[in-house]
PDB file of C-alpha atoms and ligand atoms in Angstrom:
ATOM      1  CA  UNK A 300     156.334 104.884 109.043  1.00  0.00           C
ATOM      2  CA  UNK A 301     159.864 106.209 111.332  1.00  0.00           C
ATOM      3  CA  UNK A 302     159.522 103.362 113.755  1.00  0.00           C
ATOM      4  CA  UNK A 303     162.519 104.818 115.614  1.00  0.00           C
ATOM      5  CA  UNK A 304     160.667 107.692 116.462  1.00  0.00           C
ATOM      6  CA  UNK A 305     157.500 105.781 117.228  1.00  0.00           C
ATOM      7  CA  UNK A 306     159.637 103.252 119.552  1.00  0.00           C
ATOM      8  CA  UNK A 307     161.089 106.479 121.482  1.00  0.00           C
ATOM      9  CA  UNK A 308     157.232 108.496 121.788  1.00  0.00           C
ATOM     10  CA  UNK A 309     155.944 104.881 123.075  1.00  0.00           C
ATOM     11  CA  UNK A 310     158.791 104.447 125.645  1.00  0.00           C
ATOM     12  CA  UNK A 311     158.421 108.182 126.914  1.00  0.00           C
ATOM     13  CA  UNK A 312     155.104 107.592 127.044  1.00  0.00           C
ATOM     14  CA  UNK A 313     156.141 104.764 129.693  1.00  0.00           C
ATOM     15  CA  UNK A 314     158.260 106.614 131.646  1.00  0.00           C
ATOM     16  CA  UNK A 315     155.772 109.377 131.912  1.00  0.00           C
ATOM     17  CA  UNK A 316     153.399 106.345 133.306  1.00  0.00           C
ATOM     18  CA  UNK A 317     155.909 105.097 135.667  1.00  0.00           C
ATOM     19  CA  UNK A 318     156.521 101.634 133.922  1.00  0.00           C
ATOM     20  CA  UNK A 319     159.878 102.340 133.330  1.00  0.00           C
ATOM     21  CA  UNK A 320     162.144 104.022 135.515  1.00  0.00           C
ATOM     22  CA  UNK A 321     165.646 101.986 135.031  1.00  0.00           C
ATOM     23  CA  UNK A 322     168.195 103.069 132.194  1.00  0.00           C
ATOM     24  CA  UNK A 323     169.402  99.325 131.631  1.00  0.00           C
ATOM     25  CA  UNK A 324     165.538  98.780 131.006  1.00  0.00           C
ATOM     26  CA  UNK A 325     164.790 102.237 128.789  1.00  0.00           C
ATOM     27  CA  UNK A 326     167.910 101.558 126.703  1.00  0.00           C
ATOM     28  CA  UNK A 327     166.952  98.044 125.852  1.00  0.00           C
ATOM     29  CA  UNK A 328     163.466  98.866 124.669  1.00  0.00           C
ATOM     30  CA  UNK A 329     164.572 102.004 122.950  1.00  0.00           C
ATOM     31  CA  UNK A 330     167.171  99.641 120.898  1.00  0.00           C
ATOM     32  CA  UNK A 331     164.945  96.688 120.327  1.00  0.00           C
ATOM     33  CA  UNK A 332     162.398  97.053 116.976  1.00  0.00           C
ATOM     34  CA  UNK A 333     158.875  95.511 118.093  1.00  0.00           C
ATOM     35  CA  UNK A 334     158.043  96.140 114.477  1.00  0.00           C
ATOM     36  CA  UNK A 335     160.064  92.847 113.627  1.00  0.00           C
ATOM     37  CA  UNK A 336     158.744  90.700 115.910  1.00  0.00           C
ATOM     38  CA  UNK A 337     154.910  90.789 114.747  1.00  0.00           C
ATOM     39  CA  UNK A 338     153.326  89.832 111.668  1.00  0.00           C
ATOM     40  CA  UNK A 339     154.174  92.177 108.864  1.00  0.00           C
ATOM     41  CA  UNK A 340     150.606  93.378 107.960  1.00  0.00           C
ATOM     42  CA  UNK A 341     150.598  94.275 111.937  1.00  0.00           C
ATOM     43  CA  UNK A 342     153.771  96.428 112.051  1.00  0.00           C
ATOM     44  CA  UNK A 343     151.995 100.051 111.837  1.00  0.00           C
ATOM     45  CA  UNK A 344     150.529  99.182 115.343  1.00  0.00           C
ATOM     46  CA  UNK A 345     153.813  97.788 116.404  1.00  0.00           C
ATOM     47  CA  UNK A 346     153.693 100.439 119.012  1.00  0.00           C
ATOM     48  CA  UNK A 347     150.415 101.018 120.170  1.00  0.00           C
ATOM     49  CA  UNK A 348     150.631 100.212 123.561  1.00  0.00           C
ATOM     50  CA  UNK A 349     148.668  96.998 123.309  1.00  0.00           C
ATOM     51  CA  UNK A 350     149.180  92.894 123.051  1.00  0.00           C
ATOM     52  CA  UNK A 351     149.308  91.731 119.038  1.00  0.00           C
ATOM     53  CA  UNK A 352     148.313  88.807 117.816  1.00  0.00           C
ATOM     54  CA  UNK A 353     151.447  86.561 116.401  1.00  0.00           C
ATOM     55  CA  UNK A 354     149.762  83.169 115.082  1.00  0.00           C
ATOM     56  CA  UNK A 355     148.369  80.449 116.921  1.00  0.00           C
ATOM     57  CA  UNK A 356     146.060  81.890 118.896  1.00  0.00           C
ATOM     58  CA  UNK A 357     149.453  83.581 120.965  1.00  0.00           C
ATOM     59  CA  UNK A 358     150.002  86.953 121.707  1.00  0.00           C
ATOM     60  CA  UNK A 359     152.935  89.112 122.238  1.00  0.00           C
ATOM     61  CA  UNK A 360     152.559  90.903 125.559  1.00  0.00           C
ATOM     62  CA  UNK A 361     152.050  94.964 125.832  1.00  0.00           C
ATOM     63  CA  UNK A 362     154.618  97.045 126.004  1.00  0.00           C
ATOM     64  CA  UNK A 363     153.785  98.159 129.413  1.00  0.00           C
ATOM     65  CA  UNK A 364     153.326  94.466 130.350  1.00  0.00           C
ATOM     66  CA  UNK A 365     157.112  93.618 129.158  1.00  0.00           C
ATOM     67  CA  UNK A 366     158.315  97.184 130.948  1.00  0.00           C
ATOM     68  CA  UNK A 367     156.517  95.710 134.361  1.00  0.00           C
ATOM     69  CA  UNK A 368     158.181  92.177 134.744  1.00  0.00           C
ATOM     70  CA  UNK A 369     161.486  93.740 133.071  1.00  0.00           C
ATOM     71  CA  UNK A 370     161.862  95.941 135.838  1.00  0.00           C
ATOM     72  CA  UNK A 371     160.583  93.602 138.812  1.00  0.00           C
ATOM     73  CA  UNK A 372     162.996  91.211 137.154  1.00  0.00           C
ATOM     74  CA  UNK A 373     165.844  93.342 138.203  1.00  0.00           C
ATOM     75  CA  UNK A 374     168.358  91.711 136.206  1.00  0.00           C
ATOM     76  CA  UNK A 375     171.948  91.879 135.926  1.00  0.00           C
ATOM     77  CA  UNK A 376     174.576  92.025 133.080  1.00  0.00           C
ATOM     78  CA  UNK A 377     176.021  88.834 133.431  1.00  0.00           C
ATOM     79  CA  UNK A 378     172.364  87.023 134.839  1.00  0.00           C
ATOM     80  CA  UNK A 379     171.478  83.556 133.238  1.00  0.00           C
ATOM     81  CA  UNK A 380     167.453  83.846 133.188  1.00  0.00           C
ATOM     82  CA  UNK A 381     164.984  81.297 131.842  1.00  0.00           C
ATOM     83  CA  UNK A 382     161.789  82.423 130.087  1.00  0.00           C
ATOM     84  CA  UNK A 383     158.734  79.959 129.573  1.00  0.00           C
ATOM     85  CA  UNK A 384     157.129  81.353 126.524  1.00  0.00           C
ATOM     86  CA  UNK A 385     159.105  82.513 123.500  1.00  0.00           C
ATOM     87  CA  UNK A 386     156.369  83.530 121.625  1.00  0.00           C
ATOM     88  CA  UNK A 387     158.050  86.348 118.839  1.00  0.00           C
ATOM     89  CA  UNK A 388     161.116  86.153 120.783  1.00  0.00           C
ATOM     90  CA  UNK A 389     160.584  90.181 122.231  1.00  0.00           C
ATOM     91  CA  UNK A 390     160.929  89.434 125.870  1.00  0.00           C
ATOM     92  CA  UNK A 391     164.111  87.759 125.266  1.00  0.00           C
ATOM     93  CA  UNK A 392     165.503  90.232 123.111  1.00  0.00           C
ATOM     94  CA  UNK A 393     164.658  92.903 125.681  1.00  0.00           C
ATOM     95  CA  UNK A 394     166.391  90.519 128.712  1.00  0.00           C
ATOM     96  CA  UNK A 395     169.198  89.679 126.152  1.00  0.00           C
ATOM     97  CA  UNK A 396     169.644  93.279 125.691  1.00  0.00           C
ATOM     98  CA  UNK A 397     170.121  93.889 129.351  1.00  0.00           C
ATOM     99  CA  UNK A 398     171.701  90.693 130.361  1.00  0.00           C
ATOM    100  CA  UNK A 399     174.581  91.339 127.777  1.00  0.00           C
ATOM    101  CA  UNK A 400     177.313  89.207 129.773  1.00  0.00           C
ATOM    102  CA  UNK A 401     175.175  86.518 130.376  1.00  0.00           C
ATOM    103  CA  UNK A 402     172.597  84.344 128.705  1.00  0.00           C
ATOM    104  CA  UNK A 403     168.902  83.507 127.948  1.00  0.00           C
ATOM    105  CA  UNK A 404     167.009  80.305 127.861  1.00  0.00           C
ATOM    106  CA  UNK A 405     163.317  80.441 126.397  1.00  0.00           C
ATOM    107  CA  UNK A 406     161.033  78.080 125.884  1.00  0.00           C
ATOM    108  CA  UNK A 407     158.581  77.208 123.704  1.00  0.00           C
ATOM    109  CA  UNK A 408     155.908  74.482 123.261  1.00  0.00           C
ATOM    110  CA  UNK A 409     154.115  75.483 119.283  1.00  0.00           C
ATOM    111  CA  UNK A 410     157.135  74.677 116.618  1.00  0.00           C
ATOM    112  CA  UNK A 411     155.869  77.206 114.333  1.00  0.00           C
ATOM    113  CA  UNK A 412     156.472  79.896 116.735  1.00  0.00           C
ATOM    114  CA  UNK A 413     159.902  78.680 117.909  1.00  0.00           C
ATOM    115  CA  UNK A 414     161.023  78.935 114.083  1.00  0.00           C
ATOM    116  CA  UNK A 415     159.059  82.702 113.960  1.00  0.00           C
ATOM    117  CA  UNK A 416     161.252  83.315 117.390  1.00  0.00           C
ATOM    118  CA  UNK A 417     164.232  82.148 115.806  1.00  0.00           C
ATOM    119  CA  UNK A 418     164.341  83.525 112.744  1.00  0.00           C
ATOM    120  CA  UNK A 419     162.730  87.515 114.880  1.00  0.00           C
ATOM    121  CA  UNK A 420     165.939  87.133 116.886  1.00  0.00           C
ATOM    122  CA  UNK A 421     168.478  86.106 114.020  1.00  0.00           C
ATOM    123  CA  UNK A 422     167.136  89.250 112.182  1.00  0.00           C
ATOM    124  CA  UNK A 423     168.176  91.482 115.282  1.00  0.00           C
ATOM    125  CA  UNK A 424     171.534  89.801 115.600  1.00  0.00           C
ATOM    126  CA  UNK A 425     170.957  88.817 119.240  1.00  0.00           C
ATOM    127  CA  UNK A 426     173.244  86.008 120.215  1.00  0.00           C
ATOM    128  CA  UNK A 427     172.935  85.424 123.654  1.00  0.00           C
ATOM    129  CA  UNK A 428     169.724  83.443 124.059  1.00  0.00           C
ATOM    130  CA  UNK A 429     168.562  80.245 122.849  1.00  0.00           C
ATOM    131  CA  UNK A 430     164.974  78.569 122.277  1.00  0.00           C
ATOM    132  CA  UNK A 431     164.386  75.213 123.547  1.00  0.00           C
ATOM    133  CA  UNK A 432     161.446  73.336 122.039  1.00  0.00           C
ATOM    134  CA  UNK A 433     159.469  71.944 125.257  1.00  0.00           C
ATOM    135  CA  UNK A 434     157.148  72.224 127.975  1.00  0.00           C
ATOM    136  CA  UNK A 435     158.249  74.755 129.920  1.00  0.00           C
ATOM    137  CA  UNK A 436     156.260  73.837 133.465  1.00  0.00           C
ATOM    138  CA  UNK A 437     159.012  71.568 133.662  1.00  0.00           C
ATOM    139  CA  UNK A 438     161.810  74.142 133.451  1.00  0.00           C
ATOM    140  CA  UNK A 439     165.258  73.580 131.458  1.00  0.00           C
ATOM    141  CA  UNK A 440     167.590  71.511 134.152  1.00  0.00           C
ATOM    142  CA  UNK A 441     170.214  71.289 131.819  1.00  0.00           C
ATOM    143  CA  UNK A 442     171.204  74.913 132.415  1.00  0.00           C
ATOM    144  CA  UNK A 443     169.752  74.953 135.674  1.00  0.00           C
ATOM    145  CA  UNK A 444     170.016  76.969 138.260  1.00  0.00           C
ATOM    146  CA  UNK A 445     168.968  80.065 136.783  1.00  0.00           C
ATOM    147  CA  UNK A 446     169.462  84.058 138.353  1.00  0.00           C
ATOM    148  CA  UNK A 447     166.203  84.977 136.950  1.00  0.00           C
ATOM    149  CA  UNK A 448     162.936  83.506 135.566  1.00  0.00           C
ATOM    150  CA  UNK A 449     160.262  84.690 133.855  1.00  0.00           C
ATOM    151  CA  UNK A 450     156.887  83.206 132.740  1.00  0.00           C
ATOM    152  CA  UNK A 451     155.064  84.863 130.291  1.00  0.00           C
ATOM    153  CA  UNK A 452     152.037  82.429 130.385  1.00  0.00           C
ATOM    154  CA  UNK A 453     148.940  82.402 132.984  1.00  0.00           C
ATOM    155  CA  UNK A 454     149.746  79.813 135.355  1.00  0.00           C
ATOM    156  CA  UNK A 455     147.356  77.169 137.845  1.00  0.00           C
ATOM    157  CA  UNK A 456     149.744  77.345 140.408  1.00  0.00           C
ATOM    158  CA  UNK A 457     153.644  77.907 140.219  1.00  0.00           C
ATOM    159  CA  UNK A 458     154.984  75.177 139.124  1.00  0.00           C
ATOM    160  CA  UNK A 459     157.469  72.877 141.556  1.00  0.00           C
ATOM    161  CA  UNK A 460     160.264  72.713 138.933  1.00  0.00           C
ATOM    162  CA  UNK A 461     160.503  76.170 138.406  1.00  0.00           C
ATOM    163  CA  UNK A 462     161.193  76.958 142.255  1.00  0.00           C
ATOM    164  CA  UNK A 463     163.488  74.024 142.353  1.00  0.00           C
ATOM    165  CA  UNK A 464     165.994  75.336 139.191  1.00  0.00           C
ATOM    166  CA  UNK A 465     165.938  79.356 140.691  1.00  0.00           C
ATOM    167  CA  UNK A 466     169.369  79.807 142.535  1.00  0.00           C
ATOM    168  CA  UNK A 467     169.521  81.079 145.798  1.00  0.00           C
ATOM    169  CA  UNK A 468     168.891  84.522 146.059  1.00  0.00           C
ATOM    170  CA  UNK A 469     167.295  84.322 142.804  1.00  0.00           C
ATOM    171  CA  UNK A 470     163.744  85.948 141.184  1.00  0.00           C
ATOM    172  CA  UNK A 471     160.834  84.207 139.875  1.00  0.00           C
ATOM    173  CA  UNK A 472     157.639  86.160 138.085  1.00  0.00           C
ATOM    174  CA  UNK A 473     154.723  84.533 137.007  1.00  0.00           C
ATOM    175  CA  UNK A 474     150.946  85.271 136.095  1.00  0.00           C
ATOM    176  CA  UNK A 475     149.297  82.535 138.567  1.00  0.00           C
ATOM    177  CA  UNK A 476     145.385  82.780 138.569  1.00  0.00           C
ATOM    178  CA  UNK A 477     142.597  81.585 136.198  1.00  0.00           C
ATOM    179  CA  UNK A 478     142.336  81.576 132.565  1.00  0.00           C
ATOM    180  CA  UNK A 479     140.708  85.079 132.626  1.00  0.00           C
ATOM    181  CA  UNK A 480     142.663  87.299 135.335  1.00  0.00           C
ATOM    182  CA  UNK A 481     145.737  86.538 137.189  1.00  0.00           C
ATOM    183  CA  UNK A 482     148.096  87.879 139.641  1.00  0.00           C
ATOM    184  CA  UNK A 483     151.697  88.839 138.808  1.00  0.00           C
ATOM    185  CA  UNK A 484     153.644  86.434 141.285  1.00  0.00           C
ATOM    186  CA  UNK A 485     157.157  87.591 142.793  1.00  0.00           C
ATOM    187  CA  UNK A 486     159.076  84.248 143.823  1.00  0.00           C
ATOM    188  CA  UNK A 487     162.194  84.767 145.931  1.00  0.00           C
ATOM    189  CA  UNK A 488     164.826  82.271 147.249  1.00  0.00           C
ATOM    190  CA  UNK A 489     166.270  83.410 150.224  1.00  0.00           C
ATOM    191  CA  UNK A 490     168.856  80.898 152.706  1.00  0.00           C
ATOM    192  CA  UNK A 491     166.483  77.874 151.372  1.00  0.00           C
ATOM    193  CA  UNK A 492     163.181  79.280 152.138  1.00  0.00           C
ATOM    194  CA  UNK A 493     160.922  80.868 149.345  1.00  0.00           C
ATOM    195  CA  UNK A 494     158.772  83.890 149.886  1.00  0.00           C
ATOM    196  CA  UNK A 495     155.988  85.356 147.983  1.00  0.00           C
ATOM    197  CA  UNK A 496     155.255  88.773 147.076  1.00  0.00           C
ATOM    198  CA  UNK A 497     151.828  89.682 144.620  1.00  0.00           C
ATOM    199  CA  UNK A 498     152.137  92.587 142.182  1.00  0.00           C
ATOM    200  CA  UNK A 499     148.800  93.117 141.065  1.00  0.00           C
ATOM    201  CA  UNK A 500     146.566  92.177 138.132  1.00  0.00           C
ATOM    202  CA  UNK A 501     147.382  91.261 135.092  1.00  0.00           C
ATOM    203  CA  UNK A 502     146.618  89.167 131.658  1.00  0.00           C
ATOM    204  CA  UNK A 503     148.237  86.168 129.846  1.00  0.00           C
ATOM    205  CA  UNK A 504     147.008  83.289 127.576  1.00  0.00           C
ATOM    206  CA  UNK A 505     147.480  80.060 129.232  1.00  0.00           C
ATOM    207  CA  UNK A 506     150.581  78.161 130.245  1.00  0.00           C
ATOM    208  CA  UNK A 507     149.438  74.500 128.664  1.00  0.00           C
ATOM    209  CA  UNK A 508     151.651  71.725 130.138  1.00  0.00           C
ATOM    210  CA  UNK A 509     152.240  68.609 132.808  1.00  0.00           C
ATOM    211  CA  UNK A 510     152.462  71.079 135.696  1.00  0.00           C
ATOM    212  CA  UNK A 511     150.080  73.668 134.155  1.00  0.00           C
ATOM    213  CA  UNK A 512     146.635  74.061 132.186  1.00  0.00           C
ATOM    214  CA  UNK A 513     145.647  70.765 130.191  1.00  0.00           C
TER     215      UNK A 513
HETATM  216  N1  SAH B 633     157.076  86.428 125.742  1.00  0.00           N
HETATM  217  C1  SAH B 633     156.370  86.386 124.474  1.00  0.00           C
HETATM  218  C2  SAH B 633     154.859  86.359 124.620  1.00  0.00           C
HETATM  219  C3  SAH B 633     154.415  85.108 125.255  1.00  0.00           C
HETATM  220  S1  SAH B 633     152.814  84.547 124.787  1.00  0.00           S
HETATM  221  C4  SAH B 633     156.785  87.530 123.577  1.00  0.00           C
HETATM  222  O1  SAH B 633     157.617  88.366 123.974  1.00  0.00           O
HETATM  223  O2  SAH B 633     156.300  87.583 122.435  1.00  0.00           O
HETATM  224  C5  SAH B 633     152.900  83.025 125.665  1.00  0.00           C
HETATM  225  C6  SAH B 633     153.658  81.942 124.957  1.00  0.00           C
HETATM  226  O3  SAH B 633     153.771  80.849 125.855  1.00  0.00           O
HETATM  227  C7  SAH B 633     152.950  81.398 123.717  1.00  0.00           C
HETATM  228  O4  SAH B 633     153.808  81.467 122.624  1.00  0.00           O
HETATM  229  C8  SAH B 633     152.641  79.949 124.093  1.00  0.00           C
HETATM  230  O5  SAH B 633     152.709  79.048 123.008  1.00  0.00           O
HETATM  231  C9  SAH B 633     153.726  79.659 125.112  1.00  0.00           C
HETATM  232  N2  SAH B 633     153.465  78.561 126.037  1.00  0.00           N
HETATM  233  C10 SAH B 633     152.318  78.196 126.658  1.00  0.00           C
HETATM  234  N3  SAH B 633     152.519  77.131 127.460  1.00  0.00           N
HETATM  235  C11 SAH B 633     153.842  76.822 127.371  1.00  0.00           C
HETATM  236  C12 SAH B 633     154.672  75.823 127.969  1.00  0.00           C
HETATM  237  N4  SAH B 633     154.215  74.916 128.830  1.00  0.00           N
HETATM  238  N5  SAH B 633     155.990  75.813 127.642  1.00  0.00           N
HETATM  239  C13 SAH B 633     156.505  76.721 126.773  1.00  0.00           C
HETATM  240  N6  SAH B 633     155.764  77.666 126.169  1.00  0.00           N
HETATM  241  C14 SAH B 633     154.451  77.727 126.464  1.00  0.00           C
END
């Protein structure tokens, strides 16, 4: 199978939809392979625009679902973002991509898939981001504040430490809802305050944690 030209058909494809309009954004998922981070028996449908299973019950998102909070992330070269939910590692390697001066944080709460994230991103020779093994409704304060973060798990409610480790002027997205439908959440931090902007429907599996699902 010529998964370059599959990975270029699938981002057209996109941009014909109107998922992807930025060139920072188009690059980075033309250069990224999706084929290496899902199983191997699951690589021919590495770019059907659909989620894939990845082990333990987990998913890695659709393309058109990573395209979406990519470009409401509206990230910079030299942004420092945190992720909750590693999963295969794609998201990152997409924000790494873009964020190529700066840095990414993810984190992950099943070991097994923080070693399959590891070893996805090692393969691709990204560099710039890191996986932390831990509950990630409690955020990463160590490298706090962040320029960017991104949730790729269905959230309760947002969840207090997140808002509290986003810099000012800074972007949070998050699935908030139930365990069945939720809303993609826009958090901004403007002079203090926080506003809230919804971006429609979407799907994730659950974000399990303190300050999430049990
Ligand atoms: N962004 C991923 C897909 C995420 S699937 C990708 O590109 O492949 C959601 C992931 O969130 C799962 O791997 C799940 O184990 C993880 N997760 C759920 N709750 C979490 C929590 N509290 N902290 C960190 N990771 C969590």
């Amino acid at each position: 199978m010529d998964y370059v030209s599959e990975r270029k058909r699938l981002v057209d494809n996109l941009v014909s939809e109107g998922y992807l309009e930025t060139q920072s954004v188009i690059d980075a998922m033309l250069k990224i392979p999706r084929e290496r981070f899902v199983p191997e028996a699951m690589r021919n449908s590495a770019y059907a625009d659909c989620p894939l299973p990845i082990g333990e019950g987990q998913t890695i998102s659709a393309p058109h679902m990573v395209a979406i909070m990519t470009e409401k992330l509206q990230l910079g070269e030299n942004h420092v973002v945190l992720e909750v939910g590693s999963g295969s590692g794609y998201q990152a390697a997409v924000l790494a991509e873009i964020a190529k001066h700066g840095f990414i944080y993810t984190i992950e709460r099943v070991p097994t898939l923080v070693e399959y994230a590891r070893n996805n991103l090692r393969f691709c020779g990204i560099r710039n981001v890191e996986i932390v093994p831990s509950d990630g409704t409690l955020g990463y304060s160590k490298k706090a504040p962040y320029d960017r973060i991104i949730v790729t798990a269905a959230a309760p409610k947002i969840p207090k430490a997140l808002v509290s480790q986003l810099k000012e002027d800074g972007l949070l997205l998050i699935p908030v809802g139930n365990r069945f439908l939720q809303t993609l959440v826009e958090v901004r931090k403007e002079k203090g305050k926080v506003f809230e902007k919804n971006h429609g429907g979407c799907v994730f599996v659950p974000l399990i944690g303190e300050d999430g699902w049990n």
